[in-house]
Coordinates of C-alpha atoms and ligand atoms in Angstrom, one line a residue:
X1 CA -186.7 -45.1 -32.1
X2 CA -187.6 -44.0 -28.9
X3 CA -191.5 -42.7 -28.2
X4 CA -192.6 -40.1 -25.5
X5 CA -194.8 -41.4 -22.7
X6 CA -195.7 -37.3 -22.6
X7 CA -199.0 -36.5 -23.9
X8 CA -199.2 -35.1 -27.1
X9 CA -199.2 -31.6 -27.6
X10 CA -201.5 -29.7 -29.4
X11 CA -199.5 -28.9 -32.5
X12 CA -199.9 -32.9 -32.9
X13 CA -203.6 -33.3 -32.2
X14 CA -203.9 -30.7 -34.4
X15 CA -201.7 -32.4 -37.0
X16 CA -203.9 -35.7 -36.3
X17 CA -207.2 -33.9 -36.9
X18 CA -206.3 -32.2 -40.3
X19 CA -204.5 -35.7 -41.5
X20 CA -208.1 -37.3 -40.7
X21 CA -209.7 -34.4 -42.4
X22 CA -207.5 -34.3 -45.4
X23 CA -207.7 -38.5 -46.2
X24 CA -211.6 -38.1 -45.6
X25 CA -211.4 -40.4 -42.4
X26 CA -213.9 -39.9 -40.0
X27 CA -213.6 -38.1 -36.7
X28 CA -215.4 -40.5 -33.9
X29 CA -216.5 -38.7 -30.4
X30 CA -213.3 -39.6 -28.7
X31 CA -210.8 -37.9 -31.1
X32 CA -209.4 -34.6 -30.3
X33 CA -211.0 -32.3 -32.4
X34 CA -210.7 -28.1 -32.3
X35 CA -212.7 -26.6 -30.6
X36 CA -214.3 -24.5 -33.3
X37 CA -214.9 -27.7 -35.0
X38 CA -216.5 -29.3 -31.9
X39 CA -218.8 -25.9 -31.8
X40 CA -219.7 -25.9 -35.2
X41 CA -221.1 -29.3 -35.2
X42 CA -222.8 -29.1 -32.0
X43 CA -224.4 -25.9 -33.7
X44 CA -225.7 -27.4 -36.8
X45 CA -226.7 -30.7 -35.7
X46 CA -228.7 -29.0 -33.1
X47 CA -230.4 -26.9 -35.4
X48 CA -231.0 -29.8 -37.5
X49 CA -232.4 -31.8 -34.3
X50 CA -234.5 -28.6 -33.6
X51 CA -235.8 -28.6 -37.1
X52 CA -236.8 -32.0 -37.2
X53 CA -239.0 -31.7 -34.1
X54 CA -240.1 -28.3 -35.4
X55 CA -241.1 -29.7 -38.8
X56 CA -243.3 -31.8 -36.6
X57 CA -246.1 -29.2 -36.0
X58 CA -246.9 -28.4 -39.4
X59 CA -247.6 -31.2 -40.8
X60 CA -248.7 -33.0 -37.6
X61 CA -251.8 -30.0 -37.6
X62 CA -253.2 -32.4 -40.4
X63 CA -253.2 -35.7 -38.9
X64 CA -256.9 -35.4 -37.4
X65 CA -258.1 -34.1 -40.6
X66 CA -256.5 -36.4 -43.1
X67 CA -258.8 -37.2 -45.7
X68 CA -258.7 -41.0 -45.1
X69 CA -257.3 -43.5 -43.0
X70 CA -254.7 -44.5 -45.3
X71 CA -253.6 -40.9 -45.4
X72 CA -254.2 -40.3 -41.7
X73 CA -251.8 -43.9 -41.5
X74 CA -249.1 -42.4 -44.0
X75 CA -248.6 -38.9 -42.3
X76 CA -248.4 -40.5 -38.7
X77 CA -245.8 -42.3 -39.7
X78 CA -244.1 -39.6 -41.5
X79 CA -244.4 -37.0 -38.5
X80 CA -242.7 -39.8 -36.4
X81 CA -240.3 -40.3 -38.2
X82 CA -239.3 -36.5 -38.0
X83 CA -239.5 -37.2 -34.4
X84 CA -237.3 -40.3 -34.6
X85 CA -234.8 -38.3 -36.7
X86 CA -234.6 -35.6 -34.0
X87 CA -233.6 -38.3 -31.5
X88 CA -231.0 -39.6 -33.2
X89 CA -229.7 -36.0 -34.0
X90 CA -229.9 -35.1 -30.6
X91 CA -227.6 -38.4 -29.5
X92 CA -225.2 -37.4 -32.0
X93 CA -225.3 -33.8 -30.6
X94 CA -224.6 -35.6 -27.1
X95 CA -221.6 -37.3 -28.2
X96 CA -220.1 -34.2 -28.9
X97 CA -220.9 -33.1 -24.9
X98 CA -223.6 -31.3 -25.7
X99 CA -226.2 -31.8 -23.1
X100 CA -230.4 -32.4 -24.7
X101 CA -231.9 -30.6 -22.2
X102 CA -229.9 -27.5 -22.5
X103 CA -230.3 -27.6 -26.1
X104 CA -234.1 -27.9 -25.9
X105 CA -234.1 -24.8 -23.7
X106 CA -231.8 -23.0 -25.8
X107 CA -234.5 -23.3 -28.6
X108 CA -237.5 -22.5 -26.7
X109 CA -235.7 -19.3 -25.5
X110 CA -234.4 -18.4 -29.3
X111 CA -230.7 -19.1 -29.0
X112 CA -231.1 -21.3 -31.6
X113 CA -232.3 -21.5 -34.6
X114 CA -234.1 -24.1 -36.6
X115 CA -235.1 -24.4 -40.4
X116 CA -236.7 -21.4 -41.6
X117 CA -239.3 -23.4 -43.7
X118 CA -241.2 -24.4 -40.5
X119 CA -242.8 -21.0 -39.9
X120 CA -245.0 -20.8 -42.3
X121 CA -248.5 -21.9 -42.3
X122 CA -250.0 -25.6 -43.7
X123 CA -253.2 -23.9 -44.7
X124 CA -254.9 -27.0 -46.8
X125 CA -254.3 -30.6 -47.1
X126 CA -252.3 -29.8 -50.4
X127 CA -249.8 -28.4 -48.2
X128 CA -249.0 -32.1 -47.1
X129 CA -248.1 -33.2 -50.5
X130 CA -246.4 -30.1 -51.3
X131 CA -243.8 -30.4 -48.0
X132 CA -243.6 -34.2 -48.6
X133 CA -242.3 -33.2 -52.5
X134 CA -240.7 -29.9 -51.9
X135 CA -239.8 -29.4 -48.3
X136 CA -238.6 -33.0 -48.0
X137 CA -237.3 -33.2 -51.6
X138 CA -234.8 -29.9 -50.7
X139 CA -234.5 -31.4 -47.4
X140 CA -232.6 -34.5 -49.7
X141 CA -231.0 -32.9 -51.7
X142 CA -229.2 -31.1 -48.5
X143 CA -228.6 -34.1 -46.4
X144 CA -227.3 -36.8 -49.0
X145 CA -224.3 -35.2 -48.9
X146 CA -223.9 -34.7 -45.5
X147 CA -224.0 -38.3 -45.4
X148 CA -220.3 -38.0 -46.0
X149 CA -219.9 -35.7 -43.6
X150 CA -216.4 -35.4 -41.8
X151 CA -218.4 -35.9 -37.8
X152 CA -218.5 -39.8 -38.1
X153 CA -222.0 -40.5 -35.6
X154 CA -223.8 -37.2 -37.5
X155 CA -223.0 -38.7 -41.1
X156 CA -223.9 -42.4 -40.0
X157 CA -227.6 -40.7 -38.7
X158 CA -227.8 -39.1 -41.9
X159 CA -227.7 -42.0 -44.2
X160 CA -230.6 -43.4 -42.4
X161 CA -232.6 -40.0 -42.4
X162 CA -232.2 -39.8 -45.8
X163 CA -233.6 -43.2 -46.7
X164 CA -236.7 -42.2 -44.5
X165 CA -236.9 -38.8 -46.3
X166 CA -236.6 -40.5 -49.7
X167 CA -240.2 -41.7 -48.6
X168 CA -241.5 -38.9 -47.1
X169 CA -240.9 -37.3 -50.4
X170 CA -242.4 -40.2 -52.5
X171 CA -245.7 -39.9 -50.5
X172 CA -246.2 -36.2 -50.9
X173 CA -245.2 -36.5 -54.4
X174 CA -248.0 -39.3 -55.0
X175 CA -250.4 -37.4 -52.8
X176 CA -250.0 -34.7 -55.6
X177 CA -250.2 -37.0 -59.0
X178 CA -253.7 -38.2 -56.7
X179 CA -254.9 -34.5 -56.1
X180 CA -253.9 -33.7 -59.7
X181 CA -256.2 -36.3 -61.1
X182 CA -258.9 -34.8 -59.3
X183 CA -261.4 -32.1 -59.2
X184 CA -260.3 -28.3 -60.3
X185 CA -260.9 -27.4 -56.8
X186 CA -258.2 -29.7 -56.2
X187 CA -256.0 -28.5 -58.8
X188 CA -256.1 -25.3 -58.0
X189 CA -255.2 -26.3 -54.0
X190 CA -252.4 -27.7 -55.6
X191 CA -251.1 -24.7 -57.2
X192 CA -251.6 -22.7 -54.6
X193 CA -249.8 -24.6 -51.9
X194 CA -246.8 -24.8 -54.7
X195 CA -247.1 -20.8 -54.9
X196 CA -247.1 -20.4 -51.4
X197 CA -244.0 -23.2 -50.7
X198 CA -241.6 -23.0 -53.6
X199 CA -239.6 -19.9 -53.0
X200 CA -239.5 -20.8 -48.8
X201 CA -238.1 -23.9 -50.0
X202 CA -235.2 -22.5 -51.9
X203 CA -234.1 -20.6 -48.7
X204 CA -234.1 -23.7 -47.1
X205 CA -230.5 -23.7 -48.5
X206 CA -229.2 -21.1 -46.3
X207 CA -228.1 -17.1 -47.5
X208 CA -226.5 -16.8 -51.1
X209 CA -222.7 -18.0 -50.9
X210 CA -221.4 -14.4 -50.8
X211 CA -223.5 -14.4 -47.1
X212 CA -222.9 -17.3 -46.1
X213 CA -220.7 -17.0 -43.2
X214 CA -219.9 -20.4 -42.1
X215 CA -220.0 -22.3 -45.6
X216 CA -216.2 -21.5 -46.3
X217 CA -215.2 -23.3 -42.6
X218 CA -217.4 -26.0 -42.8
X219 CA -216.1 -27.3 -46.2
X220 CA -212.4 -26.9 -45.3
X221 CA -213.4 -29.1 -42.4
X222 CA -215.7 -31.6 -44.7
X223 CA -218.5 -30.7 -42.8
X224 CA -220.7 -29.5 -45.8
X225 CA -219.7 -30.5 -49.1
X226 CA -221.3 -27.8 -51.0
X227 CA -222.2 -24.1 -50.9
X228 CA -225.7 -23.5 -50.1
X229 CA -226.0 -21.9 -54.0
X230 CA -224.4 -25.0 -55.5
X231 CA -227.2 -26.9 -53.3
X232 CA -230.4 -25.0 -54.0
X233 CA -229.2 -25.2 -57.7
X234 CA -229.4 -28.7 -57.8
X235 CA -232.8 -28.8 -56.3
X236 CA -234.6 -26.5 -58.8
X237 CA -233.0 -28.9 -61.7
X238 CA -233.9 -31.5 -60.0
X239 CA -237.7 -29.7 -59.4
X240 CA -238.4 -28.1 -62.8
X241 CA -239.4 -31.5 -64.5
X242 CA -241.1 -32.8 -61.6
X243 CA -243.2 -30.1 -61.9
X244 CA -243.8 -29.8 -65.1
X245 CA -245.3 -33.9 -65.1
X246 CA -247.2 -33.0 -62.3
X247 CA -249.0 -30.3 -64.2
X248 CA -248.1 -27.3 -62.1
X249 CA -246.3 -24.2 -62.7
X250 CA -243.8 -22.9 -60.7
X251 CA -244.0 -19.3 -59.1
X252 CA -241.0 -18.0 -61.3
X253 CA -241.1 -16.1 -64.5
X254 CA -237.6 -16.1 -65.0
X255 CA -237.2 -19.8 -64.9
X256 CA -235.7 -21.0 -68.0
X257 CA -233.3 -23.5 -69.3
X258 CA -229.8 -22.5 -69.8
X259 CA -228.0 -24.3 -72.6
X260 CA -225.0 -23.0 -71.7
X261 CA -224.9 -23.3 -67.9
X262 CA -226.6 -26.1 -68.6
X263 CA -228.5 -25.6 -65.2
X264 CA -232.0 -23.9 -65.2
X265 CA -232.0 -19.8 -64.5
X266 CA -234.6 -18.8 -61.9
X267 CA -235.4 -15.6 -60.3
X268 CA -233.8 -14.0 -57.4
X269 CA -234.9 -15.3 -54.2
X270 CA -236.4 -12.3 -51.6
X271 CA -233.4 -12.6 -49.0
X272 CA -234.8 -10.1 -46.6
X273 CA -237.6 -12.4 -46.1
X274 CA -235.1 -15.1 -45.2
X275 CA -233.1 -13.0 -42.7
X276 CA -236.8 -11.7 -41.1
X277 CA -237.6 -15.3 -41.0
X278 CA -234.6 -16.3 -39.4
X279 CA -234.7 -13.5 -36.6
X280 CA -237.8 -15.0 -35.6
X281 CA -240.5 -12.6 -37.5
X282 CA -241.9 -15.5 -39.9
X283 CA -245.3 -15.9 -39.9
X284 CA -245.2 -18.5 -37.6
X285 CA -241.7 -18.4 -35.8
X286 CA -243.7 -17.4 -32.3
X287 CA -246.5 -20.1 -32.9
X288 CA -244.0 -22.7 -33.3
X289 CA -242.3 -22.0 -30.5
X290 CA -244.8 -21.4 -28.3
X291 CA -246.3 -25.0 -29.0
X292 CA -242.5 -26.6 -28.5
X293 CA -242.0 -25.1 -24.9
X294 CA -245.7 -25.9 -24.2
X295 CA -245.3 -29.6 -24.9
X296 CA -242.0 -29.7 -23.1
X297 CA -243.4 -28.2 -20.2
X298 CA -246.5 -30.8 -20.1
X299 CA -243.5 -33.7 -20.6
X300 CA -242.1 -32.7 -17.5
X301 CA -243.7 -35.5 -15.5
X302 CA -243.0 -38.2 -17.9
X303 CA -239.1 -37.3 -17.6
X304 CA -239.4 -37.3 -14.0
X305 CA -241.0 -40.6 -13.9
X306 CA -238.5 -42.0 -16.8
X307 CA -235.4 -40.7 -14.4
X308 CA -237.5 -41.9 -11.4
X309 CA -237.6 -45.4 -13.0
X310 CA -233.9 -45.8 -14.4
X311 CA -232.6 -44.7 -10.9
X312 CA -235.1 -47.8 -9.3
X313 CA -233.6 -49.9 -12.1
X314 CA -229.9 -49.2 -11.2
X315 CA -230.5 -49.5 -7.6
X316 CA -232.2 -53.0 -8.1
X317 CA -229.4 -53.9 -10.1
X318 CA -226.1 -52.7 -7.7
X319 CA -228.3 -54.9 -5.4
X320 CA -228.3 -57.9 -6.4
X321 CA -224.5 -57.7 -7.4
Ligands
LIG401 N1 -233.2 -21.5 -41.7 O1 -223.4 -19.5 -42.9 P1 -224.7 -20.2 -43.3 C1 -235.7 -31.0 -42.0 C2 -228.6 -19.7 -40.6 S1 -234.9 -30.1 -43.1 C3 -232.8 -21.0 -40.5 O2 -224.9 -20.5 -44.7 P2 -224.4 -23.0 -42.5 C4 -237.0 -31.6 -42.2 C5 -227.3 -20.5 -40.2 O3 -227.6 -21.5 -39.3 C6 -234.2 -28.7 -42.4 N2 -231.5 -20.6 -40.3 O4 -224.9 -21.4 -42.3 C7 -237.5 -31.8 -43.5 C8 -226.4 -19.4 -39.8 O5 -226.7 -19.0 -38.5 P3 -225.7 -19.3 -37.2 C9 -233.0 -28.9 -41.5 C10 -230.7 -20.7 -41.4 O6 -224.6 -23.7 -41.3 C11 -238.8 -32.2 -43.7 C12 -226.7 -18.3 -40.7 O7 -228.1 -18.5 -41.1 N3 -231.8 -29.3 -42.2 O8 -235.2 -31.1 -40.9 O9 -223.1 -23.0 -43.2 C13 -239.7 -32.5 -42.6 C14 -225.8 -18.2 -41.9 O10 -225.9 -19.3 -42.8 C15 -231.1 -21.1 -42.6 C16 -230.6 -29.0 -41.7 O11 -230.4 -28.5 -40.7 C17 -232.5 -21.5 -42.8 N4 -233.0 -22.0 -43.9 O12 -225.5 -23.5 -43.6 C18 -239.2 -32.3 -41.3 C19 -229.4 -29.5 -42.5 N5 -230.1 -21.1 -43.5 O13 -225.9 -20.7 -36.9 C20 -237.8 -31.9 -41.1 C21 -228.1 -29.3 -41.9 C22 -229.1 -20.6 -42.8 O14 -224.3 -19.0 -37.7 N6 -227.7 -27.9 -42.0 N7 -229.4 -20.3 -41.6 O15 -226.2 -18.4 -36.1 C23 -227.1 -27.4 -43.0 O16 -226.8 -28.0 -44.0 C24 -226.6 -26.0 -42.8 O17 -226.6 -25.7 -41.5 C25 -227.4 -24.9 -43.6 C26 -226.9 -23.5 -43.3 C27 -227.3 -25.2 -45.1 C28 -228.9 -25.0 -43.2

């Protein structure tokens, strides 16, 4: 047999890839890869990164006012975790030639997105519990998956993210049985932070299938694993009896068993909210953003010095070899 010293052509990098794709290997950083594929991860891994920091801000408006110092100590850690997960999103973003600065100003200047669910307000300490349960509970029920995602460094990040969000959903949810078991003031901050969080959280999944317009790409490529509707149906199962041995009631009259879907009904979710949302006209969509490019912009110095100091580092080092 004899083998070509040429290099191969695209017809067989593009044979390589969908072979990968099709035996569920992993593509690593230094395969060839399309370049829609290469553009739609670099999209949604940087919309995840963004979201991550993002998510930061609501919760992180509680920290001073946590009502003790165990849960001041439990939600520092959770908000840096979100920060931790961002970095590692934002390597995995880099390995696909993506560059971190340019992504950070692409968010600050709205070319990309991030999750819709972090532009609305955390108006009591409720709210805490409720995101740790619901946000970071959908937020699960997304990402598991992904873990088996076909982009080898984003699905390795993800299995750690999810063991972290497993916890962050355990302390809202036990933040909640604690308020439960409290005063009716309590209760009723409860309910209200479910009433104002449960139907945001469901569009956490993205636009209905029928809208969804990269959903049918990203599975052909193992990307995503499910449709968004196949998604956000496994979270309300997954929510109803949660909810119901918490003591609360969910914001949805039509929710209701189905013995022959064997899924739970719920109502339809208000889509133009979601696309205003998305478009940037949330509640807090210019807030959040705002706050992102401030802090970036008062970080500058520390990056200069960081750069400053790795460039006396290497210098030292060439040195003395
Ligand atoms: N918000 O074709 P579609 C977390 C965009 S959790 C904003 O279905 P795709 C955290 C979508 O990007 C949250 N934008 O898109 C938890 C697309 O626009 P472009 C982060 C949304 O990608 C707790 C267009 O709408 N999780 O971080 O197939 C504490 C059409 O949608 C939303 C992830 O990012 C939305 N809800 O599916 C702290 C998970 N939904 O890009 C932090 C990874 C849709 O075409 N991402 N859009 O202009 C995913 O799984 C998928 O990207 C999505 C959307 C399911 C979100």
């Amino acid at each position: 047999m004899t083998m070509s010293l040429d290099a191969p052509d695209e017809t067989m990098l593009q044979q390589h890839f969908d072979s990968t794709i099709a035996h569920e290997h992993r593509v690593e950083p230094r395969d060839w890869m399309p370049d829609g594929y290469r553009k739609t991860m670099i999209r949604q891994i940087a919309q995840h990164a963004h979201s991550e920091i993002i998510g930061m801000q609501p919760e992180g408006n509680w920290i001073t006012r946590a009502p003790s110092l165990r849960r001041k100590a439990v939600l520092l850690a959770k908000v840096q975790d979100e920060a931790g997960h961002g970095m590692y999103l934002y390597s995995a973003a880099e390995t696909l030639g993506a560059d971190r600065a340019d992504l950070t100003d692409k968010l600050v200047h709205g070319q990309q997105k991030y999750s819709s669910i972090f532009n609305y307000p955390t108006l009591s300490y409720a709210d805490v519990g409720v995101i740790g349960w619901l946000v970071d509970g959908a937020a699960i029920c997304n990402q598991v998956p992904l873990c088996r995602s076909s982009y080898g460094p984003y699905g390795r990040a993800m299995i750690r993210i999810c063991k972290e969000e497993s916890f962050h959903q355990r302390q809202g949810y036990e933040l909640l049985m604690t308020m439960m078991a409290g005063t009716d003031a309590q209760r009723a901050m409860v309910q209200g932070a479910v009433d104002r969080f449960w139907w945001p959280s469901l569009m956490m999944f993205g636009p209905p299938d029928d809208a969804s317009v990269n959903t049918e790409q990203s599975m052909a490529w193992g990307i995503k694993r499910h449709t968004n509707d196949e998604l956000r149906q496994r979270f309300v199962d997954m929510s109803v009896p949660q909810a119901e041995k918490l003591g609360v009631r969910l914001p949805d009259p039509e929710l209701a068993w189905n013995d022959a879907r064997q899924h739970y009904d719920f109502g339809s979710v208000d889509w133009d909210e979601l696309s205003a949302v998305i478009k940037g006209n949330g509640p807090c969509n210019a807030q959040r953003v705002a706050h992102r490019k401030a802090a970036h912009d008062e970080g500058a110095w520390v990056r200069d010095a960081a750069t400053a100091y790795a460039a006396k580092t290497s210098r030292r080092l060439e040195a003395k070899t």
